[in-house]
């Protein structure tokens, strides 16, 4: 059903919606809309802020709300109605500010990127339930600045996970993904610019492109096939305020 609908997270309004994709690619009126309710404890959590929504491989819909410190689960009917669970699927740490999540290929682990406290929560998914198995910082040990995390991606081979730090650190953090789903730090690589709001890995898994929003440039990095580590290629393109990268 998810291939017939566009899922939308509304950050300012704190709601999510499903819009039907019509025969010629147009979007119809929303068939399902859910308003999130509540608040957190951080100054940026005075109200709900739905930041990201996507489907797991099994069809479950997960929405990440930065304002509520929650990952919420929904079922999408054939008619496009969103049916919520009675309780949150996963509650993050207080004032963590979840921004995005990404699932592994099987969908038995999700990795929740927390913007406000610069962490990733590794969550096992089994029999419809979520269990926190690890929390790991996106910043170097002992670092006292802020990361203000932005994007998170898994390498096409499923062995490495990448996330971006903004604010003070301006880096891509690289982890190895172990068979049990947990993460081990590989390195932090400077993005050679400021505010890496997004990055993307090419389909072959050889190159990572990063969009530095504040400095207005896109840089490329070679990915080591064995370790996942990054090495700058020297390529740089000037692009005004880049915020998203996709390979088509």
CSV table of N, CA and C in Angstrom, one decimal, residues 174-237:
chain,number,residue,atom,x,y,z
A,174,UNK,N,31.6,7.7,11.2
A,174,UNK,CA,31.5,6.4,10.5
A,174,UNK,C,31.5,5.3,11.6
A,175,UNK,N,30.6,4.3,11.4
A,175,UNK,CA,30.5,3.2,12.3
A,175,UNK,C,30.5,1.9,11.5
A,176,UNK,N,31.1,0.8,12.2
A,176,UNK,CA,30.9,-0.5,11.6
A,176,UNK,C,29.6,-1.1,12.3
A,177,UNK,N,28.8,-1.8,11.5
A,177,UNK,CA,27.6,-2.5,12.0
A,177,UNK,C,27.9,-3.9,12.2
A,178,UNK,N,27.8,-4.4,13.4
A,178,UNK,CA,28.0,-5.8,13.7
A,178,UNK,C,26.8,-6.7,13.4
A,179,UNK,N,27.0,-8.0,13.3
A,179,UNK,CA,25.9,-8.9,13.0
A,179,UNK,C,24.7,-8.8,14.0
A,180,UNK,N,25.0,-8.5,15.2
A,180,UNK,CA,24.0,-8.3,16.2
A,180,UNK,C,23.4,-6.9,16.2
A,181,UNK,N,23.8,-6.1,15.2
A,181,UNK,CA,23.1,-4.8,15.0
A,181,UNK,C,23.8,-3.6,15.7
A,182,UNK,N,24.7,-3.9,16.7
A,182,UNK,CA,25.4,-2.8,17.4
A,182,UNK,C,26.4,-2.1,16.5
A,183,UNK,N,26.9,-1.0,17.0
A,183,UNK,CA,27.8,-0.1,16.3
A,183,UNK,C,29.1,0.0,17.0
A,184,UNK,N,30.2,0.1,16.2
A,184,UNK,CA,31.5,0.4,16.7
A,184,UNK,C,32.1,1.6,15.9
A,185,UNK,N,32.6,2.6,16.6
A,185,UNK,CA,33.2,3.8,15.9
A,185,UNK,C,34.4,3.4,15.0
A,186,UNK,N,34.3,3.9,13.8
A,186,UNK,CA,35.5,3.8,12.9
A,186,UNK,C,36.3,5.1,12.9
A,187,UNK,N,35.6,6.2,12.6
A,187,UNK,CA,36.3,7.5,12.6
A,187,UNK,C,35.3,8.7,12.5
A,188,UNK,N,35.8,9.9,12.7
A,188,UNK,CA,35.1,11.1,12.4
A,188,UNK,C,35.9,11.8,11.2
A,189,UNK,N,35.2,12.2,10.2
A,189,UNK,CA,35.9,12.8,9.0
A,189,UNK,C,35.3,14.2,8.8
A,190,UNK,N,36.2,15.2,8.8
A,190,UNK,CA,35.7,16.6,8.5
A,190,UNK,C,35.1,16.7,7.2
A,191,UNK,N,34.0,17.4,7.1
A,191,UNK,CA,33.3,17.6,5.8
A,191,UNK,C,33.9,18.8,5.0
A,192,UNK,N,35.0,19.4,5.6
A,192,UNK,CA,35.7,20.5,4.9
A,192,UNK,C,34.7,21.6,4.5
A,193,UNK,N,33.8,21.8,5.3
A,193,UNK,CA,32.8,22.9,5.1
A,193,UNK,C,32.0,23.0,6.4
A,194,UNK,N,30.9,23.7,6.3
A,194,UNK,CA,30.1,23.9,7.5
A,194,UNK,C,28.6,23.5,7.3
A,195,UNK,N,28.0,22.9,8.3
A,195,UNK,CA,26.6,22.5,8.3
A,195,UNK,C,26.3,21.4,7.3
A,196,UNK,N,26.8,20.2,7.4
A,196,UNK,CA,26.5,19.1,6.5
A,196,UNK,C,25.1,18.6,6.8
A,197,UNK,N,24.1,19.3,6.2
A,197,UNK,CA,22.7,19.0,6.4
A,197,UNK,C,22.3,17.6,5.8
A,198,UNK,N,23.0,17.3,4.7
A,198,UNK,CA,22.7,16.0,4.1
A,198,UNK,C,23.9,15.4,3.4
A,199,UNK,N,23.9,14.1,3.2
A,199,UNK,CA,24.9,13.4,2.4
A,199,UNK,C,24.3,12.2,1.8
A,200,UNK,N,24.9,11.7,0.7
A,200,UNK,CA,24.4,10.5,0.1
A,200,UNK,C,25.5,9.6,-0.4
A,201,UNK,N,25.3,8.3,-0.4
A,201,UNK,CA,26.2,7.3,-0.9
A,201,UNK,C,25.8,6.8,-2.3
A,202,UNK,N,26.7,6.8,-3.2
A,202,UNK,CA,26.3,6.4,-4.6
A,202,UNK,C,25.9,4.9,-4.6
A,203,UNK,N,25.1,4.5,-5.5
A,203,UNK,CA,24.5,3.1,-5.5
A,203,UNK,C,25.6,2.0,-5.5
A,204,UNK,N,26.8,2.3,-6.0
A,204,UNK,CA,27.9,1.3,-6.0
A,204,UNK,C,28.6,1.2,-4.7
A,205,UNK,N,28.4,2.2,-3.8
A,205,UNK,CA,29.0,2.2,-2.5
A,205,UNK,C,30.4,2.7,-2.5
A,206,UNK,N,30.9,3.4,-3.5
A,206,UNK,CA,32.2,3.8,-3.6
A,206,UNK,C,32.5,5.2,-3.2
A,207,UNK,N,31.4,6.1,-3.4
A,207,UNK,CA,31.6,7.5,-3.2
A,207,UNK,C,30.5,8.1,-2.2
A,208,UNK,N,30.9,9.0,-1.3
A,208,UNK,CA,29.9,9.7,-0.5
A,208,UNK,C,30.0,11.1,-0.8
A,209,UNK,N,28.9,11.7,-1.2
A,209,UNK,CA,28.8,13.2,-1.4
A,209,UNK,C,28.1,13.9,-0.2
A,210,UNK,N,28.7,15.0,0.2
A,210,UNK,CA,28.2,15.7,1.4
A,210,UNK,C,27.8,17.1,1.0
A,211,UNK,N,26.6,17.6,1.5
A,211,UNK,CA,26.2,18.9,1.2
A,211,UNK,C,26.4,19.8,2.4
A,212,UNK,N,27.3,20.7,2.3
A,212,UNK,CA,27.6,21.7,3.3
A,212,UNK,C,26.7,22.9,3.1
A,213,UNK,N,25.7,23.0,3.9
A,213,UNK,CA,24.7,24.1,3.7
A,213,UNK,C,25.2,25.5,3.9
A,214,UNK,N,25.9,25.7,5.0
A,214,UNK,CA,26.4,27.0,5.4
A,214,UNK,C,27.5,27.6,4.5
A,215,UNK,N,28.4,26.7,4.0
A,215,UNK,CA,29.5,27.1,3.1
A,215,UNK,C,29.1,27.0,1.7
A,216,UNK,N,28.0,26.5,1.3
A,216,UNK,CA,27.5,26.4,-0.1
A,216,UNK,C,28.4,25.6,-1.0
A,217,UNK,N,28.7,24.3,-0.5
A,217,UNK,CA,29.5,23.5,-1.4
A,217,UNK,C,29.2,22.0,-1.2
A,218,UNK,N,29.5,21.2,-2.2
A,218,UNK,CA,29.3,19.8,-2.2
A,218,UNK,C,30.7,19.1,-2.4
A,219,UNK,N,31.1,18.2,-1.5
A,219,UNK,CA,32.4,17.6,-1.6
A,219,UNK,C,32.2,16.1,-1.7
A,220,UNK,N,33.2,15.4,-2.3
A,220,UNK,CA,33.1,13.9,-2.4
A,220,UNK,C,34.2,13.3,-1.6
A,221,UNK,N,33.9,12.1,-1.2
A,221,UNK,CA,34.8,11.3,-0.4
A,221,UNK,C,34.8,9.8,-0.9
A,222,UNK,N,36.0,9.2,-1.0
A,222,UNK,CA,36.1,7.8,-1.4
A,222,UNK,C,35.9,7.0,-0.2
A,223,UNK,N,35.1,5.9,-0.3
A,223,UNK,CA,34.8,5.0,0.8
A,223,UNK,C,35.6,3.8,0.7
A,224,UNK,N,36.4,3.5,1.8
A,224,UNK,CA,37.2,2.3,1.8
A,224,UNK,C,36.3,1.1,2.0
A,225,UNK,N,36.4,0.1,1.0
A,225,UNK,CA,35.5,-1.0,1.0
A,225,UNK,C,35.6,-1.9,2.2
A,226,UNK,N,36.8,-1.9,2.8
A,226,UNK,CA,37.1,-2.8,3.9
A,226,UNK,C,36.7,-2.2,5.3
A,227,UNK,N,37.0,-0.9,5.5
A,227,UNK,CA,36.8,-0.3,6.8
A,227,UNK,C,35.6,0.7,6.8
A,228,UNK,N,35.2,1.1,5.6
A,228,UNK,CA,34.1,2.2,5.6
A,228,UNK,C,34.6,3.6,5.7
A,229,UNK,N,35.9,3.7,6.0
A,229,UNK,CA,36.5,5.0,6.3
A,229,UNK,C,36.5,5.9,5.0
A,230,UNK,N,36.5,7.2,5.2
A,230,UNK,CA,36.4,8.2,4.1
A,230,UNK,C,37.7,8.9,3.9
A,231,UNK,N,37.9,9.2,2.6
A,231,UNK,CA,39.1,9.9,2.2
A,231,UNK,C,38.6,11.0,1.1
A,232,UNK,N,38.9,12.2,1.4
A,232,UNK,CA,38.5,13.3,0.5
A,232,UNK,C,39.1,13.1,-0.9
A,233,UNK,N,38.3,13.2,-2.0
A,233,UNK,CA,38.9,13.1,-3.3
A,233,UNK,C,39.4,14.3,-3.9
A,234,UNK,N,39.1,15.5,-3.3
A,234,UNK,CA,39.6,16.8,-3.8
A,234,UNK,C,38.5,17.4,-4.7
A,235,UNK,N,37.4,16.7,-5.0
A,235,UNK,CA,36.3,17.3,-5.7
A,235,UNK,C,35.5,18.3,-4.8
A,236,UNK,N,35.2,19.4,-5.4
A,236,UNK,CA,34.3,20.4,-4.7
A,236,UNK,C,33.5,21.2,-5.7
A,237,UNK,N,32.2,21.2,-5.5
A,237,UNK,CA,31.4,22.0,-6.4
A,237,UNK,C,30.7,23.1,-5.5
